[in-house]
Structure formats: structure tokens, C-alpha cells
CSV table of C-alpha atoms and ligand atoms in Angstrom, one decimal:
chain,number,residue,atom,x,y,z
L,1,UNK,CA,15.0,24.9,90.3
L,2,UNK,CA,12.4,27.0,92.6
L,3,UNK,CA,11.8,25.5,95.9
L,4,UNK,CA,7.9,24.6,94.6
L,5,UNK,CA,9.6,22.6,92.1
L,6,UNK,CA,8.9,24.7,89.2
L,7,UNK,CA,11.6,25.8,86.6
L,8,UNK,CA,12.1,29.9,87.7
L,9,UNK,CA,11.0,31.5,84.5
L,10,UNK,CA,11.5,35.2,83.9
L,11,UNK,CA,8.3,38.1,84.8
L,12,UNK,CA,8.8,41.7,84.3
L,13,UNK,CA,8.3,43.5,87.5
L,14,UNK,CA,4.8,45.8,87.7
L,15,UNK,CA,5.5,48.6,85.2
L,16,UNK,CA,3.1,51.6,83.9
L,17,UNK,CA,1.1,50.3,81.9
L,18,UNK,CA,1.7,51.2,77.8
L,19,UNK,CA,-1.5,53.8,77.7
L,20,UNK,CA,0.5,55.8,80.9
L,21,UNK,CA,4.3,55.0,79.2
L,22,UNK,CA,2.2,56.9,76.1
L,23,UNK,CA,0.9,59.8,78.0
L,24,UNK,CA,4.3,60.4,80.3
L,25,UNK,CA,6.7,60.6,77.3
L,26,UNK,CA,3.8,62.7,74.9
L,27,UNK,CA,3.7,59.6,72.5
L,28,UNK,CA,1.6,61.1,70.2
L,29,UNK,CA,1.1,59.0,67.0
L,30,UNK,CA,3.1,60.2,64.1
L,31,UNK,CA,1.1,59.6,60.7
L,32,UNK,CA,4.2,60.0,58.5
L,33,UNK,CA,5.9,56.8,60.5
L,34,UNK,CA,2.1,55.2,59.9
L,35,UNK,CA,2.0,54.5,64.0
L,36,UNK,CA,-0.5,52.7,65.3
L,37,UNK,CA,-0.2,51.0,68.9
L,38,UNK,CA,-1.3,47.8,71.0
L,39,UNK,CA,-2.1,48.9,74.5
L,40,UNK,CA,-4.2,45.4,75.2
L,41,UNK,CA,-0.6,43.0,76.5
L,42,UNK,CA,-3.1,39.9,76.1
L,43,UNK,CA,-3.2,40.7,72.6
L,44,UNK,CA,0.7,41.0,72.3
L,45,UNK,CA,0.9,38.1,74.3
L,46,UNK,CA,-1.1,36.1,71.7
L,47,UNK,CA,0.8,37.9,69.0
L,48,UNK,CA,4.5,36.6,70.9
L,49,UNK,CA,3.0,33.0,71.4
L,50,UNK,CA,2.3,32.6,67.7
L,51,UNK,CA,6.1,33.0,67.1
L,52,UNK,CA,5.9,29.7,69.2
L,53,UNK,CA,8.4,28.7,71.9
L,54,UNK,CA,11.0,32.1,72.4
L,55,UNK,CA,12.4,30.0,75.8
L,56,UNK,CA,16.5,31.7,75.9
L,57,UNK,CA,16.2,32.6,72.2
L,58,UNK,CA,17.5,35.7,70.4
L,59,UNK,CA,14.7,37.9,69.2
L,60,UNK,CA,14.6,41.2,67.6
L,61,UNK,CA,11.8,43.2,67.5
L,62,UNK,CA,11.2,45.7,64.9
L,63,UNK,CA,9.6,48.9,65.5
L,64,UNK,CA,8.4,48.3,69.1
L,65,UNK,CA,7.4,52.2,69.4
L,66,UNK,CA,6.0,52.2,73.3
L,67,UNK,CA,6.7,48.5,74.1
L,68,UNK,CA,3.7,46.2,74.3
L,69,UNK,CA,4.6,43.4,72.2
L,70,UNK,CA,8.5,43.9,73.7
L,71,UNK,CA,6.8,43.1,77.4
L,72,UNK,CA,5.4,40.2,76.2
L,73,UNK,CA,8.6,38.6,74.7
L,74,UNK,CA,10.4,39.6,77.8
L,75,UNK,CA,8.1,37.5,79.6
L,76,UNK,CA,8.3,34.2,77.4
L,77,UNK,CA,11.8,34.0,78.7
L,78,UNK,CA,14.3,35.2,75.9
L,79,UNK,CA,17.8,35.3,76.1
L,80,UNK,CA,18.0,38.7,74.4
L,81,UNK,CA,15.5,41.1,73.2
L,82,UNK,CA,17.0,43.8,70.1
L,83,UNK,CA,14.9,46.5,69.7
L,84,UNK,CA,14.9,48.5,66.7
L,85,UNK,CA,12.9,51.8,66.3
L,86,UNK,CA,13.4,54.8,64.4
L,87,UNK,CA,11.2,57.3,66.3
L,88,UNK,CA,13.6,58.8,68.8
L,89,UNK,CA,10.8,59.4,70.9
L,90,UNK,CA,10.4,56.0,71.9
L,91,UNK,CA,13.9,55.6,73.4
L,92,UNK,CA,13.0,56.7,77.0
L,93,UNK,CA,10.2,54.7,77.2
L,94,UNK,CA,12.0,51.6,76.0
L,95,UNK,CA,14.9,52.0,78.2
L,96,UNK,CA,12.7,52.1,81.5
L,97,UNK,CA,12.2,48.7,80.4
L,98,UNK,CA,15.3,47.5,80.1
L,99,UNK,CA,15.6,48.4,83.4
L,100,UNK,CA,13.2,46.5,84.5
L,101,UNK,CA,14.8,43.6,82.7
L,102,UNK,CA,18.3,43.8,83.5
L,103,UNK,CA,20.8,42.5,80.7
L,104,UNK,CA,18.2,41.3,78.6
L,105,UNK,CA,17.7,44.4,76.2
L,106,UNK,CA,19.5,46.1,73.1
L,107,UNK,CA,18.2,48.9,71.9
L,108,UNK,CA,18.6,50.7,68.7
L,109,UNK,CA,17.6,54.0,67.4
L,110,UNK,CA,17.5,53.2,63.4
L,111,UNK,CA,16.1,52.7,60.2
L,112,UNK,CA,15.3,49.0,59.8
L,113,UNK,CA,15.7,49.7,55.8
L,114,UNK,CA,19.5,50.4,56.4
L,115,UNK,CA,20.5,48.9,59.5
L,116,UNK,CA,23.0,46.0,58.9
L,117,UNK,CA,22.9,42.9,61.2
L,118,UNK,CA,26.2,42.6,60.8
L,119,UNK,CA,27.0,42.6,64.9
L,120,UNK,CA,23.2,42.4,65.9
L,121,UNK,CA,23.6,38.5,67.5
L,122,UNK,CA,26.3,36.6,69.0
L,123,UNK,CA,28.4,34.4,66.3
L,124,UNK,CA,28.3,31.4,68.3
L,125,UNK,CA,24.5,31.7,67.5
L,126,UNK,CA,25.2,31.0,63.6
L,127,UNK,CA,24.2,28.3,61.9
L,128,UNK,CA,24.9,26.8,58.5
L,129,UNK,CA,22.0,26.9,56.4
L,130,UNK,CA,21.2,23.3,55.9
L,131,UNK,CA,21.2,22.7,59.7
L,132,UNK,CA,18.3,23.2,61.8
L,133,UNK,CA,16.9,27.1,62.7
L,134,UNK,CA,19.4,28.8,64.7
L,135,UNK,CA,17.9,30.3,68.0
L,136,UNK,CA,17.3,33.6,66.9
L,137,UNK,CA,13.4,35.2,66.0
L,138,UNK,CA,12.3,38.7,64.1
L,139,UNK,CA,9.2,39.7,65.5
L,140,UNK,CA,7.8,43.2,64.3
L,141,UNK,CA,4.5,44.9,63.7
L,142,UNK,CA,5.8,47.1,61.4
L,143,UNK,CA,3.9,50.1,59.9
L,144,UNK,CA,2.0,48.8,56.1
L,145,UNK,CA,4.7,51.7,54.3
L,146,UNK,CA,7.8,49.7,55.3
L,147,UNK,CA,6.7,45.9,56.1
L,148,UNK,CA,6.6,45.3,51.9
L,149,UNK,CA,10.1,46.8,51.2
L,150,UNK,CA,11.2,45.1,53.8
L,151,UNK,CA,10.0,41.8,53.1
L,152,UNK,CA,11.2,41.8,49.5
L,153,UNK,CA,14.9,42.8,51.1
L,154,UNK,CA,14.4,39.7,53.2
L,155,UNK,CA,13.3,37.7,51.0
L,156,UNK,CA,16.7,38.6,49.3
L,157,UNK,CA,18.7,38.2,51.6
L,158,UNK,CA,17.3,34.7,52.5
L,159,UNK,CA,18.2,33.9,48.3
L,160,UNK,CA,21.9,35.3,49.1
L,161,UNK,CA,22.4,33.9,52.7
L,162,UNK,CA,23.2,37.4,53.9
L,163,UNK,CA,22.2,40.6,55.6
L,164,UNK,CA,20.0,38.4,59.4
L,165,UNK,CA,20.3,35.1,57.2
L,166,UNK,CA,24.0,35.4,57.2
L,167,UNK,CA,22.9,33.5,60.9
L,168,UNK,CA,21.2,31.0,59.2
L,169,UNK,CA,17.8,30.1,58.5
L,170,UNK,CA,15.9,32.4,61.3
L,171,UNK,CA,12.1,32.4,61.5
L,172,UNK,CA,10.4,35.5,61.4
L,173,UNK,CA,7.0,36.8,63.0
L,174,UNK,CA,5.3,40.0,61.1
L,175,UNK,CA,2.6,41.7,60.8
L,176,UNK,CA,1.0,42.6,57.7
L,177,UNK,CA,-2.3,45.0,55.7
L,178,UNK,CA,-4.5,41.6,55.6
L,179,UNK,CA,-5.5,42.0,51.9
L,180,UNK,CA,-1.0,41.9,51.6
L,181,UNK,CA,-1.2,38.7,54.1
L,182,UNK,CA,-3.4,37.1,51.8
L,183,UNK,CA,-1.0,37.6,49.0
L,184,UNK,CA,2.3,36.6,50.6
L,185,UNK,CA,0.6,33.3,51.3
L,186,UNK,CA,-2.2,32.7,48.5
L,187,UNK,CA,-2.1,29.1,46.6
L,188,UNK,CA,-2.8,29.0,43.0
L,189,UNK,CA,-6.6,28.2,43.7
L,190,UNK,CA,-6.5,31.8,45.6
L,191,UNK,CA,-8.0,34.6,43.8
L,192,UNK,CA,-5.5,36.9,45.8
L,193,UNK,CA,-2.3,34.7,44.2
L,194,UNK,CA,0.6,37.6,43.2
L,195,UNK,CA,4.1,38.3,42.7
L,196,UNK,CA,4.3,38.9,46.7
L,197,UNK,CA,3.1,34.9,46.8
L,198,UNK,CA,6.0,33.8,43.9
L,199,UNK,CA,8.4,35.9,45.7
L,200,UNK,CA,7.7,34.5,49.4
L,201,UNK,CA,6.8,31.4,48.5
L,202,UNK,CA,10.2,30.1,46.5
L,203,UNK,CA,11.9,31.0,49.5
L,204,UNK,CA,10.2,29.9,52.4
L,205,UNK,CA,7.1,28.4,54.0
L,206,UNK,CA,4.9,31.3,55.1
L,207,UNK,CA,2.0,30.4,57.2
L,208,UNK,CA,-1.0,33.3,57.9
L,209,UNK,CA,-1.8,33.5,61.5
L,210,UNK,CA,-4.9,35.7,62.9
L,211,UNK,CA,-6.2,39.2,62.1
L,212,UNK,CA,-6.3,42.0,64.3
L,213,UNK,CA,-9.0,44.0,63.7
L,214,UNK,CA,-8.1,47.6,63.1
L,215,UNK,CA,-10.1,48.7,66.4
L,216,UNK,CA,-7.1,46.8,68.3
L,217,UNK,CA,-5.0,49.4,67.5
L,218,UNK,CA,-4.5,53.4,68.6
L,219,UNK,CA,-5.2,55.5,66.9
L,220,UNK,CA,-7.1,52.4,64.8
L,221,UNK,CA,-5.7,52.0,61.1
L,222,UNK,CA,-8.4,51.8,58.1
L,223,UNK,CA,-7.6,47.9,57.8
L,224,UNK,CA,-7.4,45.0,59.5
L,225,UNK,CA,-3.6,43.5,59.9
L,226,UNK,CA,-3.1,39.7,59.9
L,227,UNK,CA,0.2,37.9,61.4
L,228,UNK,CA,2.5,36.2,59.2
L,229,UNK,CA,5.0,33.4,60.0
L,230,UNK,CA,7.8,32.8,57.9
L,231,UNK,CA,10.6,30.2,58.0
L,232,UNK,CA,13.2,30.4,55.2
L,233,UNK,CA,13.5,26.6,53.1
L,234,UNK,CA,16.6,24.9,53.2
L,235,UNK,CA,16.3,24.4,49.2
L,236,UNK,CA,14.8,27.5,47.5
L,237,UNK,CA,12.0,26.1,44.9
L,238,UNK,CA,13.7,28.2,42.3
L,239,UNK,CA,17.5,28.4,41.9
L,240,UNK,CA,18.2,31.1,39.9
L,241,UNK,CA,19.4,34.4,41.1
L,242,UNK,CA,16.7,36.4,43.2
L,243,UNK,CA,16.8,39.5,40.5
L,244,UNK,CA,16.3,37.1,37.9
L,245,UNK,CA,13.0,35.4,39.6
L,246,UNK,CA,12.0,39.0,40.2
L,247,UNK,CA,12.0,39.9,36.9
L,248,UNK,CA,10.1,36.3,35.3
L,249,UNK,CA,7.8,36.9,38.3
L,250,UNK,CA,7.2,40.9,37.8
L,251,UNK,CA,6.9,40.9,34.0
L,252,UNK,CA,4.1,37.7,34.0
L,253,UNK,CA,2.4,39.6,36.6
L,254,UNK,CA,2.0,42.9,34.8
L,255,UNK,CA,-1.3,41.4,33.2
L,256,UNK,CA,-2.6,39.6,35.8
L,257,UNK,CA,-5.6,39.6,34.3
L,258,UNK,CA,-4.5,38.3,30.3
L,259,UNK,CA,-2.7,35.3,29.3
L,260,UNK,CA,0.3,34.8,30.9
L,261,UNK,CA,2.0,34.9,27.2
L,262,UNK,CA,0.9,38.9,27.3
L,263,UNK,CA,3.5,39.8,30.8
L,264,UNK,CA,6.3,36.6,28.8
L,265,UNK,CA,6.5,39.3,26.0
L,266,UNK,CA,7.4,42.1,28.2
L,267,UNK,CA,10.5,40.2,29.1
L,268,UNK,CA,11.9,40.6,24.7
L,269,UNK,CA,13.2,43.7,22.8
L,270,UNK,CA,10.6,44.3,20.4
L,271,UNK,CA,12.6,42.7,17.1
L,272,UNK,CA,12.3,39.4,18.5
L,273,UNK,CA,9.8,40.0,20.8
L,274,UNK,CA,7.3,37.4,19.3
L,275,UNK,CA,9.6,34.0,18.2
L,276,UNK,CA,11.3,34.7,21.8
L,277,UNK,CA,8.2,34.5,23.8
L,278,UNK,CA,7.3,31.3,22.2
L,279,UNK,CA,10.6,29.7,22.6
L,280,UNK,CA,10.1,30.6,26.4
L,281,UNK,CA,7.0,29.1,26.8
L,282,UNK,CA,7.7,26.2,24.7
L,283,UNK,CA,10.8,25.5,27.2
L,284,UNK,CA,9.0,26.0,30.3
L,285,UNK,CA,6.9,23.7,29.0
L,286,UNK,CA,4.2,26.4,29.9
L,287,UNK,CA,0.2,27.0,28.0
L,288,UNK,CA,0.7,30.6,27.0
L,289,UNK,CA,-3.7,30.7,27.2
L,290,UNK,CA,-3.1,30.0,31.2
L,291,UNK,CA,-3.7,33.0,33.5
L,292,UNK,CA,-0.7,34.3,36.1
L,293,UNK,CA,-2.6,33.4,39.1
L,294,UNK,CA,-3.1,30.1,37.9
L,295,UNK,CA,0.5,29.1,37.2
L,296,UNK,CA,2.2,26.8,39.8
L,297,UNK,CA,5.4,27.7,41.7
L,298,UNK,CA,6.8,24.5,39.6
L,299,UNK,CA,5.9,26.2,36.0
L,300,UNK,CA,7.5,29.4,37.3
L,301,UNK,CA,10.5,27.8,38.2
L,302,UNK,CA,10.7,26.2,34.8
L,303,UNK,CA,10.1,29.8,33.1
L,304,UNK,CA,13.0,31.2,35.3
L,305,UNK,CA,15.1,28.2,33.8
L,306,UNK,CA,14.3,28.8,30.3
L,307,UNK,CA,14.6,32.7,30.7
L,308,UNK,CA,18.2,31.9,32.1
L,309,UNK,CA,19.0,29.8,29.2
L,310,UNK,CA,18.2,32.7,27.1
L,311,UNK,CA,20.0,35.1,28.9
L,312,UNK,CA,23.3,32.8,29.3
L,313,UNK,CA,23.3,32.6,25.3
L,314,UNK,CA,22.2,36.5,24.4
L,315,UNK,CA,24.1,38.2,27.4
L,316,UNK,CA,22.4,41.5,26.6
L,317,UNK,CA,19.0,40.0,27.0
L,318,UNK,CA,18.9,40.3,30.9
L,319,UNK,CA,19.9,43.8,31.1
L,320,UNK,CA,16.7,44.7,28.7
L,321,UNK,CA,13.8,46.5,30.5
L,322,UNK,CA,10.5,47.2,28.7
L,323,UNK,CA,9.9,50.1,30.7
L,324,UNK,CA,12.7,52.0,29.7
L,325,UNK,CA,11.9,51.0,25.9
L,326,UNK,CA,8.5,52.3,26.2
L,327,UNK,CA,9.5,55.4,28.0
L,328,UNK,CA,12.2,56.5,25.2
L,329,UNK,CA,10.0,55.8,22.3
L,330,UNK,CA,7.3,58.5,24.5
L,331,UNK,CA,9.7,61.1,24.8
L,332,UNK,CA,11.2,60.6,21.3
L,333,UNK,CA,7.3,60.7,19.8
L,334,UNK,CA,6.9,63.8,22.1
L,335,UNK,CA,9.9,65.7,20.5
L,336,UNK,CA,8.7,64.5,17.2
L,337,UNK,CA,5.2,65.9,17.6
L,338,UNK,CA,6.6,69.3,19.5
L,339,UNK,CA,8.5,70.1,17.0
L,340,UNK,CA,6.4,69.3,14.1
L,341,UNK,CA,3.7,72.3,16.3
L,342,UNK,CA,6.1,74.8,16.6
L,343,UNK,CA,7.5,74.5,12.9
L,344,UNK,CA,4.9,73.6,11.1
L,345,UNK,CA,3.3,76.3,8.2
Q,1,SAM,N1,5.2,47.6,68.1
Q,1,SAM,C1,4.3,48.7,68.5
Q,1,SAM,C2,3.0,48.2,68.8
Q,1,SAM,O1,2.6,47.1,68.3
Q,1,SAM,O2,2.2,48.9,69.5
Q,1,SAM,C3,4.3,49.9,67.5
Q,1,SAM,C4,3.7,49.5,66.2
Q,1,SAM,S1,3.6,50.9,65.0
Q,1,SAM,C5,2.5,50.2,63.8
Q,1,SAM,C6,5.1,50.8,64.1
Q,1,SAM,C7,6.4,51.2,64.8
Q,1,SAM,O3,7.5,51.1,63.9
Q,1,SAM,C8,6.5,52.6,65.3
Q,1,SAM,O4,7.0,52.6,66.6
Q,1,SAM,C9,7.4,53.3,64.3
Q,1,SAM,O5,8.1,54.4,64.9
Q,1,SAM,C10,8.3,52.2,64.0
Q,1,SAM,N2,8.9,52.4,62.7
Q,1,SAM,C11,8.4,52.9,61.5
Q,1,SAM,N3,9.2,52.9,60.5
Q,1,SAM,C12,10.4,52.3,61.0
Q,1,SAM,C13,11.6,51.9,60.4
Q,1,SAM,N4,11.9,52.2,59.1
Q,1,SAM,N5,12.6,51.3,61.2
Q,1,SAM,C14,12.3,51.1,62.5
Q,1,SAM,N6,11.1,51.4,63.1
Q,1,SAM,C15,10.2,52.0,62.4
């Protein structure tokens, strides 16, 4: 306890500010790693409160190029702060701030798209997955290129328990395109309702936070990029495997616009194609006349059920893609009509 009587909380000492840290280490912008940067720390400061109370928890921040968001979650009084950037160029800068925070920072020059978490926090942090959050956060504003991949490897790891939610069910903080915020976390009335909502939604409860309009940023992006929050449900909506949902989910939402029967079909070899889709549909209990976006998380888990039935009793069936049907009968009507030009009379 301070002698006013107030609990000592951590501050970063005076530092240059991020538009100086930019211009001393020749931070250009790189447009291949899509780099755009908060210079304004009230702005990152709103962005870390939204992740809500980070008092002596883990974080890791992702992608936190010259530092401004990583200054403000220093100062809301982490235990540890992970940084992981894949710019090289950003490691100077970023280690003249762990100075200035001794013990506090990790940081990591990688890929986020490979980098395992197998040793990224403490064991004793784990916790099992029906217990409450374990005190670990991933924060990133991540560039628009890599925060979809990554989300959808997230999202499976959360269905397997593994890769950071081999730790447990950790809450993460990210930034987003706004059109793909609206997506992750669009309800069936929404006319932005996806795959990307299915996919999230199954798996956790994903709460949009505010937009930052692109002028925020330098050099400023084309869009605007909204926050959002996701925390990873003790009971997924859907229990089936993740590649399974992603196929139901994927193949409905090929015709977004049609009948949802039309994307059902895509899932069937042609032979059987149209008895199979009915027999889906009939066992989801599902209207084949109703429109993707208008189907409810609960009629796509009964889908995934009935497609699983399917595939348990024809064990061929899941390994069928429509893609790769269509493709093959393209080339082989190619060959057919090559050869008939350069042999016929
Ligand atoms: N966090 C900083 C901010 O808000 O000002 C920088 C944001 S900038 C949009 C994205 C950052 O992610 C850049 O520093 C970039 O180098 C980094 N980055 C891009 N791809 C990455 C990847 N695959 N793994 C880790 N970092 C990446």
C-alpha cells in the first residue's frame, strides 16, 4: 500500500512518444504486411479498457508493430505482456520498452499463423475448460490479410481445446475490417449474417465493440476497423467436429442468396444428389424454401447432426467435395473438345 493510501499501480516512465519511436528506427509502413499505426495512446487506451479489467493478467498482444496499444496494457497493470510481431524492424523499438517496464515483456519475432503457444504462458495459469476464464488475454490489431485466417484457426482450436485454448477458455480482444465485424457477430435478422457468424458464433459469444475510423490510423486504411470481443462457450452450440460444421456451414452458404436446399445439394455426389438433400433437410427438420441468412444457429446444428448421420452410415460421403467434381468433369470436357479441334476433318 502507498503511503496516500492508494494501491501502487504500475505507469511506464516518460518515453518518446510512438510518432518519434517511428521516425528514430525508419518505421516506414510496409503495404505487403498491410501496416497501419495508432499514434493517438488515448485511443489504445480505450481500445485496452474494452478488453475490461487486465489487473496481473497474462496478455499477448499480436502484431504491436511500434507499441501504442502495448503502452497502454503495460499501464493497466498486467502481469506479463507477450508481444508477437513479424516485422523485424519493430524489435528495437519494442525492446526500449521493455526496458522501461522491467520483467514485464516477452517479445517475439514471428509469424502469428505458425507460432505455437505451446510455452507462451506459465502452466500454473491453465485452466480446465469448464472452470471459469483463466487469467490470460489476446489483444491484437492485426492487419485485415491475416485477422480472418487467424480467426478461423482460433476458432479451431477453441473446438479442439488446443493450440492458446490448450490454457483454457481465454478471452480475446481483436480488431477487425468493420463490414467482417459485422459478420462475425450478425444475428439471423442481420442482413450481414455469414459463414464467419455460424463459425464464431457456435463457439463463443462475440460482442462488437466501437469503430475506428480509418483516419485514426497511419498511413489511414480504405475502411473503418471495429473491435471485437470474443469469449470461447463452455458448451459449443454444435458438437460435431469443427471440419464437419465448416463444411454444412460453407456449402449452405455458397448461395447465399437461393434456397438454402441449393448450397444442401452441394454437400451429395451427383447420383444421389437429389433423394440425399431431401433426407437432410427432412432430418434437420429444416424448410428447404428458407434463405441461409435466415436459418438459426439451432437449425444449423440440427443440419450438422443429420449430415453426420449420413456420413457415419456412407463413410465415403464426408470425404466428397463438389469442387473437385466440378473441376474434373471441366478438364475432362476440355480434353474432349481439344481433341475433337485438332482431329476433326
Ligand atoms: N499494433 C500496432 C498499432 O495498432 O499501431 C500495429 C498495427 S498494424 C495494422 C499490424 C501489425 O501486425 C504490424 O506491426 C505488422 O508488422 C504485424 N503483423 C502483420 N502480419 C503479422 C503476422 N502474420 N504475425 C505477427 N505480426 C504480424
Amino acid at each position: 500500500m502507498a503511503a496516500s493510501g492508494k494501491v501502487a499501480t504500475f505507469r511506464l516512465p516518460v518515453l518518446p512518444t510512438i510518432g518519434e519511436i517511428i521516425k528514430l528506427f525508419k518505421l516506414k509502413a510496409t503495404k505487403e504486411l498491410s501496416q497501419n499505426f495508432l499514434l493517438d495512446l488515448r485511443l489504445t487506451d480505450k481500445i485496452v479498457k474494452t478488453a475490461g479489467n487486465l489487473k496481473d493478467v497474462y496478455v499477448c498482444e499480436v502484431g504491436p508493430g511500434p507499441g501504442g496499444i502495448s503502452r497502454s496494457i503495460l499501464n493497466s497493470g498486467v502481469a506479463d505482456l507477450l508481444l508477437i510481431e513479424k516485422d523485424s524492424r519493430f524489435i528495437p523499438g519494442l525492446q526500449l520498452l521493455s526496458e522501461a517496464a522491467p520483467g514485464k515483456v516477452r517479445i517475439v519475432n514471428e509469424d502469428i499463423l505458425t507460432y505455437t503457444f505451446n510455452e507462451a504462458f506459465p502452466k500454473h495459469l491453465s485452466k480446465n475448460w469448464e472452470d471459469d476464464h483463466p487469467d490470460i488475454h489476446i489483444i491484437g490489431n492485426l492487419p485485415f490479410s491475416v485477422s480472418t485466417p487467424l480467426i478461423i484457426q482460433w476458432l479451431e482450436n477453441i473446438s479442439n481445446r488446443d493450440g492458446p485454448f490448450s490454457y483454457g477458455r481465454i478471452r480475446m480482444t481483436l480488431t477487425f475490417q468493420k463490414e467482417v465485424a459485422e459478420r462475425l457477430t450478425a444475428s439471423t435478422t442481420s442482413r450481414q449474417r455469414s459463414r464467419l457468424s455460424i463459425m464464431s458464433q457456435y463457439l463463443c459469444t462475440v460482442n462488437k465493440g466501437f469503430t475506428i475510423p480509418g483516419q485514426a490510423f497511419v498511413p489511414k486504411p480504405e475502411v473503418d476497423v471495429t473491435l471485437v470481443h470474443f469469449t470461447p462457450l463452455v458448451e459449443p452450440k454444435i458438437k460435431q467436429p469443427f471440419k464437419l460444421v465448416e463444411k454444412v456451414v460453407q456449402s449452405i452458404f455458397q448461395y447465399r442468396r437461393k434456397f438454402c436446399h441449393h448450397g444442401a445439394r452441394i454437400l451429395f455426389p451427383e447420383d444421389d444428389r437429389l433423394e440425399k438433400t431431401k433426407q437432410l433437410l427432412m432430418e434437420a427438420d429444416v424448410d428447404p424454401t428458407l434463405y441461409p441468412t435466415k436459418l438459426s444457429l439451432f437449425q444449423f446444428k440440427n443440419l450438422c447432426n443429420a449430415y453426420r448421420k449420413m456420413c457415419d452410415e456412407d463413410p465415403d460421403l464426408f470425404a466428397y467435395n463438389y469442387r473437385e467434381e466440378l473441376k474434373k468433369k471441366k478438364e475432362a470436357n476440355f480434353k474432349w473438345t481439344d481433341k475433337d479441334y485438332f482431329f476433326s476433318p
